[in-house]
PDB file of C-alpha atoms in Angstrom:
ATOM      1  CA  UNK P   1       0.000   0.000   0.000  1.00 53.00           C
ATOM      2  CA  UNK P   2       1.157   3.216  -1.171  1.00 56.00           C
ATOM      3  CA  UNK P   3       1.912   5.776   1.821  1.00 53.00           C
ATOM      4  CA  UNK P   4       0.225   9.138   1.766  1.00 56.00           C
ATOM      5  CA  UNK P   5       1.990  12.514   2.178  1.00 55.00           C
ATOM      6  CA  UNK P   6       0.816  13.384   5.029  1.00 57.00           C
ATOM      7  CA  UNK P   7       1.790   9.645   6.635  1.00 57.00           C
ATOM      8  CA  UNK P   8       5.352  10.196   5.982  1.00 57.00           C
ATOM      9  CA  UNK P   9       5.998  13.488   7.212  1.00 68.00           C
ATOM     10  CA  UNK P  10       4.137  13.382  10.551  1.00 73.00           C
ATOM     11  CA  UNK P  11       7.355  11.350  12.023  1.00 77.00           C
ATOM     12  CA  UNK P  12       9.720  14.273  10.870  1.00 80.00           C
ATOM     13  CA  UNK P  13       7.095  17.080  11.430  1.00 79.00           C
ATOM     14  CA  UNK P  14       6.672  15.475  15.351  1.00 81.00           C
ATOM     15  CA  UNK P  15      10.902  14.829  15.692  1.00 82.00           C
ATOM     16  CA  UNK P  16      11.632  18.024  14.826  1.00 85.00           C
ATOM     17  CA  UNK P  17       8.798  19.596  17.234  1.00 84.00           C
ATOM     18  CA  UNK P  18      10.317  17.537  19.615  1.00 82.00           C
ATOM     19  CA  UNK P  19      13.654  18.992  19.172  1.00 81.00           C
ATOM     20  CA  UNK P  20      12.426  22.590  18.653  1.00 85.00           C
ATOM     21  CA  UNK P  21      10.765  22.321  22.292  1.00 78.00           C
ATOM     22  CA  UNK P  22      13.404  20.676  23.856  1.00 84.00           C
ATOM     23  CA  UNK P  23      15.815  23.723  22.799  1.00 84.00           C
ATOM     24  CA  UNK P  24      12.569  26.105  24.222  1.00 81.00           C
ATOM     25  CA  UNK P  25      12.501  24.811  27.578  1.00 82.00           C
ATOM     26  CA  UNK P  26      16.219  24.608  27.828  1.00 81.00           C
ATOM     27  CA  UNK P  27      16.668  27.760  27.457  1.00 79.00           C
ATOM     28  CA  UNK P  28      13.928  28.606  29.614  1.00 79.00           C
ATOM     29  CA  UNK P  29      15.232  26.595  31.991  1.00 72.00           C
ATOM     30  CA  UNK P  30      18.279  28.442  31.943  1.00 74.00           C
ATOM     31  CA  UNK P  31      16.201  31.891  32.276  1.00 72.00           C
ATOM     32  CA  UNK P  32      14.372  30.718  35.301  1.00 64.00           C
ATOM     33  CA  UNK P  33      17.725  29.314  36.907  1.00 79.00           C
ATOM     34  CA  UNK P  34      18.674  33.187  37.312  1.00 73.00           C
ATOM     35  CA  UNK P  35      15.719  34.169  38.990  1.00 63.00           C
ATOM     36  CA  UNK P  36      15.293  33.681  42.394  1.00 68.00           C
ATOM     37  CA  UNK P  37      14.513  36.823  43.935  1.00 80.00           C
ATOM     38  CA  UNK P  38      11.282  37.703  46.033  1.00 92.00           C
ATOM     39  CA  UNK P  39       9.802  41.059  46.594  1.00 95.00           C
ATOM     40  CA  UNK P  40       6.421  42.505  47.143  1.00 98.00           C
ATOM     41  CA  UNK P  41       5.251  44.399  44.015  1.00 98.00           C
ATOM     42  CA  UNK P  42       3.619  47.421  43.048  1.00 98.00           C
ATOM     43  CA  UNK P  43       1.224  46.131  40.483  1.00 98.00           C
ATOM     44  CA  UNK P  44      -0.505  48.686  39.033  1.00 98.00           C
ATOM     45  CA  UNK P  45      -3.572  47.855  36.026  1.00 98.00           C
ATOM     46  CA  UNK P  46      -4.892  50.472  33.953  1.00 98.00           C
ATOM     47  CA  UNK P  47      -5.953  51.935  30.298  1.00 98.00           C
ATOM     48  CA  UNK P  48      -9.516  52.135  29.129  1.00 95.00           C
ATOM     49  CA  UNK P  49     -10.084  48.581  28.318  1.00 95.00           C
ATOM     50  CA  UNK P  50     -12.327  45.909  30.549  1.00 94.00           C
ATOM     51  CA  UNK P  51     -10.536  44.046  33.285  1.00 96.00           C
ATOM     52  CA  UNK P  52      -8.467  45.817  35.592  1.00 97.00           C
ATOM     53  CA  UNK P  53     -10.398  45.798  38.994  1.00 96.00           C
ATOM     54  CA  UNK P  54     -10.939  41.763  37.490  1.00 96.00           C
ATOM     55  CA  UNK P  55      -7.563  41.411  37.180  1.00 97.00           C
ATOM     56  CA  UNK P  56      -6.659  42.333  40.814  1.00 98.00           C
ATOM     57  CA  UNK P  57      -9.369  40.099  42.459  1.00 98.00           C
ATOM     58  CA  UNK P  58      -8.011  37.336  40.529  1.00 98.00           C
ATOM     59  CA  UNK P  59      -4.758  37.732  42.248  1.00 98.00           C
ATOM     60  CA  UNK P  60      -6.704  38.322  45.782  1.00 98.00           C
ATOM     61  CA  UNK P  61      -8.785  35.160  45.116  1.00 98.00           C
ATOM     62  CA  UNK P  62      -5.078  33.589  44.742  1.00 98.00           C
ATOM     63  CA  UNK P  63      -4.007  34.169  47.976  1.00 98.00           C
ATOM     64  CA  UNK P  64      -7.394  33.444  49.552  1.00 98.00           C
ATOM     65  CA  UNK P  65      -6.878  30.102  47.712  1.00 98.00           C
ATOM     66  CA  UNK P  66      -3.322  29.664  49.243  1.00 98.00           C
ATOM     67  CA  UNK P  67      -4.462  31.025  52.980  1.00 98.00           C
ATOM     68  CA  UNK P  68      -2.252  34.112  52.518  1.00 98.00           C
ATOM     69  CA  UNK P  69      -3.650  37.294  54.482  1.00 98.00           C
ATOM     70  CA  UNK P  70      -5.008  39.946  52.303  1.00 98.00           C
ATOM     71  CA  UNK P  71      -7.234  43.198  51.734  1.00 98.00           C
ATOM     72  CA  UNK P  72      -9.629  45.317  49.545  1.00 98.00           C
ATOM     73  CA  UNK P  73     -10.277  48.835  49.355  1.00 97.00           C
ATOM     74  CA  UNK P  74     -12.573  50.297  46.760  1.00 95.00           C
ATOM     75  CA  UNK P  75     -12.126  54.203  46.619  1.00 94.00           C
ATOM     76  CA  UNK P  76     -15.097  54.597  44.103  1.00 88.00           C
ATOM     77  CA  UNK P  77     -17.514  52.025  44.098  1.00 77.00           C
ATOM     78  CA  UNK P  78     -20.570  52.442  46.624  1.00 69.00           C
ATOM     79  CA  UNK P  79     -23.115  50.579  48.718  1.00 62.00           C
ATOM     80  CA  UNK P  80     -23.799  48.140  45.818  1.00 68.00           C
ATOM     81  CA  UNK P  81     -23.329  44.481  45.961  1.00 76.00           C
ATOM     82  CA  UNK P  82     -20.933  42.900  43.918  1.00 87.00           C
ATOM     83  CA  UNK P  83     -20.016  39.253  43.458  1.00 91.00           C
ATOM     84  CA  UNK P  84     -16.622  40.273  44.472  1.00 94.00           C
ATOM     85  CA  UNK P  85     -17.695  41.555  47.973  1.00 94.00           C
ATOM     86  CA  UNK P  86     -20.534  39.038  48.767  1.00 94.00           C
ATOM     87  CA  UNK P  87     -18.119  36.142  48.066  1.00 96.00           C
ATOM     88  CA  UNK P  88     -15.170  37.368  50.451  1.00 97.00           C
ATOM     89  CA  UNK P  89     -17.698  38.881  53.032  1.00 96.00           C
ATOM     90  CA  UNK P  90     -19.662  35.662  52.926  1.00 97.00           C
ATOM     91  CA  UNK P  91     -17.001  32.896  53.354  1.00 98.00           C
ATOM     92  CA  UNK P  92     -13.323  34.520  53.188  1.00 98.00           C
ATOM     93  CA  UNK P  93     -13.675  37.253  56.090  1.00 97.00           C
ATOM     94  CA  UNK P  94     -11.575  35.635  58.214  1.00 97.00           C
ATOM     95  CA  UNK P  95      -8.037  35.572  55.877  1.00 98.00           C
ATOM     96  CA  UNK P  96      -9.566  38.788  53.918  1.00 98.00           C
ATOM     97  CA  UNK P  97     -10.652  42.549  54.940  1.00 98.00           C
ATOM     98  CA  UNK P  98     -13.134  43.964  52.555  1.00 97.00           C
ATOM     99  CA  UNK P  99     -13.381  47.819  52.810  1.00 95.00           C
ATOM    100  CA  UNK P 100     -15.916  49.631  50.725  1.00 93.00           C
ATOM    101  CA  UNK P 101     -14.703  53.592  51.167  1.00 88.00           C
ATOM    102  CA  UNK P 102     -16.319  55.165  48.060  1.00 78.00           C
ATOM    103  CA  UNK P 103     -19.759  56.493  47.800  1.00 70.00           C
ATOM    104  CA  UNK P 104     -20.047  56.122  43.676  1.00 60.00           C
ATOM    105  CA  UNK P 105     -18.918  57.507  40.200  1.00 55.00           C
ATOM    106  CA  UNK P 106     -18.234  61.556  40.837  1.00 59.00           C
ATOM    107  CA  UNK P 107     -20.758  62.034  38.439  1.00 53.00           C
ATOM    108  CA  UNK P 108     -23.315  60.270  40.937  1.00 58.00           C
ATOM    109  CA  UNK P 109     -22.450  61.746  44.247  1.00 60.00           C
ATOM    110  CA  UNK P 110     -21.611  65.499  42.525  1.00 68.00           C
ATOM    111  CA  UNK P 111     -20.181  66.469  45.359  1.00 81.00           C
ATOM    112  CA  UNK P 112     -16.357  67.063  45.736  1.00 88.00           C
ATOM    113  CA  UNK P 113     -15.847  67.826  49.263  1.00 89.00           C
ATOM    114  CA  UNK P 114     -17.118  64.649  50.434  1.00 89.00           C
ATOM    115  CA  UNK P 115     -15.689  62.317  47.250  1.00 90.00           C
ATOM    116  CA  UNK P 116     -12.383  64.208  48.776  1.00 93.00           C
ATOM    117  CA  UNK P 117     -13.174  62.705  52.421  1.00 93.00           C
ATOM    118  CA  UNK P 118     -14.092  59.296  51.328  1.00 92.00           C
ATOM    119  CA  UNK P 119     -11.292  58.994  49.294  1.00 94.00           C
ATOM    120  CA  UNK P 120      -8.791  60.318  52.097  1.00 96.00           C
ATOM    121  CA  UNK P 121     -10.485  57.818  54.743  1.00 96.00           C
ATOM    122  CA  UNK P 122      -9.627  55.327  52.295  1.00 96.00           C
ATOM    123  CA  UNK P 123      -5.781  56.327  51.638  1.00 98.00           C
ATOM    124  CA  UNK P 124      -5.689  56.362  55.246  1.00 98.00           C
ATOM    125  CA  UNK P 125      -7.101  52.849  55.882  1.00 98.00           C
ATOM    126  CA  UNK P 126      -4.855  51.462  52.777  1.00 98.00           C
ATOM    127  CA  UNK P 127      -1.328  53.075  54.410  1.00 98.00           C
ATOM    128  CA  UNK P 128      -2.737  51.446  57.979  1.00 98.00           C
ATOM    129  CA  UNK P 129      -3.449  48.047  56.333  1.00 98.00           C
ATOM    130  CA  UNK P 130      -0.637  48.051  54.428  1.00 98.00           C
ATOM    131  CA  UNK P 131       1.763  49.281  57.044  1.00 98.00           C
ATOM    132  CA  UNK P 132       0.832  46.864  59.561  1.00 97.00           C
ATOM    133  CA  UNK P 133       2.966  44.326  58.020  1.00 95.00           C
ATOM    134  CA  UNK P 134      -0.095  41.526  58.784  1.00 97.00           C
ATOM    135  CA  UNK P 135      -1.074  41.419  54.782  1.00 98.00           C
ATOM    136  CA  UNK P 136       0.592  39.618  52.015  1.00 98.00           C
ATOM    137  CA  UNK P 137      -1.508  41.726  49.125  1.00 98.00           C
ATOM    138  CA  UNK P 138      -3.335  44.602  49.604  1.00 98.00           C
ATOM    139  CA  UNK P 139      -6.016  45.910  46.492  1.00 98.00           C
ATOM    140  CA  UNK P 140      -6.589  49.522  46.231  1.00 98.00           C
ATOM    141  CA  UNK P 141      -9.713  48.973  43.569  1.00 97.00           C
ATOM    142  CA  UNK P 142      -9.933  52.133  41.285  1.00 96.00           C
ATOM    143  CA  UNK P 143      -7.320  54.441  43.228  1.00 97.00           C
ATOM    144  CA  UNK P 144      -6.192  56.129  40.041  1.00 97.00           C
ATOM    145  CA  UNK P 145      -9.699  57.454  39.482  1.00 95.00           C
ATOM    146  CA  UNK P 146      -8.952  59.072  43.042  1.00 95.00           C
ATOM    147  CA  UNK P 147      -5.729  60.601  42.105  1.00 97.00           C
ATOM    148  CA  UNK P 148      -6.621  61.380  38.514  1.00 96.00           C
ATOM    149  CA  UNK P 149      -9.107  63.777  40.256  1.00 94.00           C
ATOM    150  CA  UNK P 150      -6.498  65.082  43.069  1.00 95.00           C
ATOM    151  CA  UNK P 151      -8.825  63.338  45.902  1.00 95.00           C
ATOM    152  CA  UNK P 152      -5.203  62.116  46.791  1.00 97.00           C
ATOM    153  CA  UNK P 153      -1.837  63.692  46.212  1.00 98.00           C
ATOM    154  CA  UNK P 154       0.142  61.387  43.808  1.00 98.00           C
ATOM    155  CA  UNK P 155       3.520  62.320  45.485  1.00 98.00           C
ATOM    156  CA  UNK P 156       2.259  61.111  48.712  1.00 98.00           C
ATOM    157  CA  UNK P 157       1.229  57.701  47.302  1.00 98.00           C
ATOM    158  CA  UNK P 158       4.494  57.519  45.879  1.00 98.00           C
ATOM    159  CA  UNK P 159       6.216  58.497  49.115  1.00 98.00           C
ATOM    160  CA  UNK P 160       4.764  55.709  50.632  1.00 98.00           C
ATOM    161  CA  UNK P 161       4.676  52.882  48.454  1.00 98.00           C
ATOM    162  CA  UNK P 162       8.500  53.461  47.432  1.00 98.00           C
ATOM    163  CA  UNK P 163       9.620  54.266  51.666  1.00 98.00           C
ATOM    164  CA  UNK P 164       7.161  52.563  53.731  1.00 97.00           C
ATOM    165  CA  UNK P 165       5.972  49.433  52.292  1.00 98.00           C
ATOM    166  CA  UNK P 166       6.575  46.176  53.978  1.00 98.00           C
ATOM    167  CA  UNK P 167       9.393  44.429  51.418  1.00 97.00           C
ATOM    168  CA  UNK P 168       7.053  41.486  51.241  1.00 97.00           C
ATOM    169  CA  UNK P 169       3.587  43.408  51.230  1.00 98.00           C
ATOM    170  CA  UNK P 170       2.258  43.211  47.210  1.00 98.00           C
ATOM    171  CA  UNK P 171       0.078  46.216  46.305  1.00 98.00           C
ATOM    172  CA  UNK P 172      -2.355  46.385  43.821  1.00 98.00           C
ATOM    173  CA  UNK P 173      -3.490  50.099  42.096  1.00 98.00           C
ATOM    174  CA  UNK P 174      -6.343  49.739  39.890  1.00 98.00           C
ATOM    175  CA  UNK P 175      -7.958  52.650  37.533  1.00 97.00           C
ATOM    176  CA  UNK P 176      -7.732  54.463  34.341  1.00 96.00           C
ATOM    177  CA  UNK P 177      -5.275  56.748  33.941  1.00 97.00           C
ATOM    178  CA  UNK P 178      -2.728  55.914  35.621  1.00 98.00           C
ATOM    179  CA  UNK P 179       0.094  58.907  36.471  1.00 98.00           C
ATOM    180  CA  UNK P 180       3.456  58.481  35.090  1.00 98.00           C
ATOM    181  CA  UNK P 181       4.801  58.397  38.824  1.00 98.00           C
ATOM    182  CA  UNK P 182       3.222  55.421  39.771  1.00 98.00           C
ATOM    183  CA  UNK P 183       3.841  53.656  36.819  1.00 98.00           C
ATOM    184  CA  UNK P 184       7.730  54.274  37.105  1.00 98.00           C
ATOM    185  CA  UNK P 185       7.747  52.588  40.676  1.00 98.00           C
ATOM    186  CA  UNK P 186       5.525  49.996  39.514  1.00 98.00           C
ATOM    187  CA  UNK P 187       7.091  46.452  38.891  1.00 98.00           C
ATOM    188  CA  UNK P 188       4.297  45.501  36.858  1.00 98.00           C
ATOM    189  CA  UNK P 189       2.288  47.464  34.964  1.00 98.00           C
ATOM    190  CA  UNK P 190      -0.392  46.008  32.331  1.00 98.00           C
ATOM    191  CA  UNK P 191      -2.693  48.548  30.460  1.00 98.00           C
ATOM    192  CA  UNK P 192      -6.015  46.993  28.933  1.00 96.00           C
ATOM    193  CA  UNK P 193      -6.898  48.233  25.725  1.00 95.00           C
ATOM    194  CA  UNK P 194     -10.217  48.551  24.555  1.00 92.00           C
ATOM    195  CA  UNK P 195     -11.554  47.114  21.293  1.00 91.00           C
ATOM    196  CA  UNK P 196     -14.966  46.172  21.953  1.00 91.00           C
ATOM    197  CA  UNK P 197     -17.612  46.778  24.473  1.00 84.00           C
ATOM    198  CA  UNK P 198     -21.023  46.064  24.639  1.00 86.00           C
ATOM    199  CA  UNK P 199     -22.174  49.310  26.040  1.00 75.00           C
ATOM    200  CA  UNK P 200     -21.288  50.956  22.883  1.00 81.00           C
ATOM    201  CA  UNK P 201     -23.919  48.738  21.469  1.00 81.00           C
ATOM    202  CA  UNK P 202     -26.233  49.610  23.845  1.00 87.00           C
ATOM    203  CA  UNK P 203     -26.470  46.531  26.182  1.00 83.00           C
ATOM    204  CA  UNK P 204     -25.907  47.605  30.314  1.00 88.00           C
ATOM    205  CA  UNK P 205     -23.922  46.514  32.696  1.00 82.00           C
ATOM    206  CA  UNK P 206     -24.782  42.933  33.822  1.00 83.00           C
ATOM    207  CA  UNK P 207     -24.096  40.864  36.574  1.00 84.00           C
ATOM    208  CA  UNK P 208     -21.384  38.353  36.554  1.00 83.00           C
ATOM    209  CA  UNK P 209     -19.794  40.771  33.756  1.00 83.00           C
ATOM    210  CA  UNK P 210     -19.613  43.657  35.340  1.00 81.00           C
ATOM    211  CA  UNK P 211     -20.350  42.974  39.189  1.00 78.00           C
TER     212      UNK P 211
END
């Protein structure tokens, strides 16, 4: 019987995927060998795209899942529930805080002087969490909303995150706009881009999307 194209190549098409792989994870091997260090990071997720605040829960639900002490503090979001909050208040209390600072969008509570205040009670509950030394992560859910609006100095965040952060404490800044300051003493920093979003096509929010 005659042998097909396809039957004779697979062998050489598999041995040399073999040996293209085994060269990959050589030299990742070799990459990984050098890196050994440890440090908490300044993660910071931004741009206009979906998934930032997503992002950092995913990392909080991480070290729920490895019993690793941690803490949330929205700056904007309000008295509404999310699946976020009724999750960790519900069943992760004891290994994570959950503090809900904000009152709403700016455009909501249209009042400055008190989006200031709420937003300064929550700096000052994020440096007193974070300070303590007690938590391995530490979310500060839409901060850079708060600074983009000058509800918080961006020099004092910086102050602090770069002088009096734990080594091991990991903090998390999420938000649009992020300010050039933070991002240079970030470690990480992703920005989501937007390409599509259903509200442009006129479909709301909707729960296990959005919240």
């Amino acid at each position: 019987m005659t042998e097909t194209p396809s039957e004779t190549t697979a062998p050489q098409d598999d041995a040399r995927h073999a040996e293209k792989m085994a060269k990959k994870k050589a030299a990742r091997d070799k990459i990984m060998a050098a890196k050994s260090g440890e440090k908490g990071l300044i993660i910071v997720n931004t741009g206009k795209g979906k998934g930032k605040s997503t992002a950092g829960f995913g990392m909080i639900f991480r070290h729920i899942a490895h019993k690793m002490p941690c803490a949330v503090i929205q700056f904007i979001k309000g008295a509404w529930a999310t699946g976020e909050r009724d999750l960790i208040e519900a069943h992760f209390s004891d290994i994570c805080e959950f503090h809900t600072m904000g009152e709403g969008f700016t455009w909501e509570t249209q009042d400055r002087a008190r989006d200031v205040a709420h937003a300064q009670r929550a700096w000052a509950k994020a440096k007193e969490l974070i300070s303590s030394g007690e938590k391995s992560m530490v979310l500060l859910d839409e901060i850079n909303i708060a600074i983009r609006y000058d509800y918080i100095d961006i020099a004092e965040v910086v102050e602090f995150l770069t002088n009096e952060k734990p080594p091991m404490c990991h903090v998390v800044l999420t938000g649009r706009n992020a300010k050039d300051e933070l991002i240079e003493i970030a470690d990480l920093v992703t920005e989501m881009e937007l390409i599509k979003h259903p509200f442009r096509s006129g479909i709301k929010g909707q729960q296990g999307v959005e919240f």
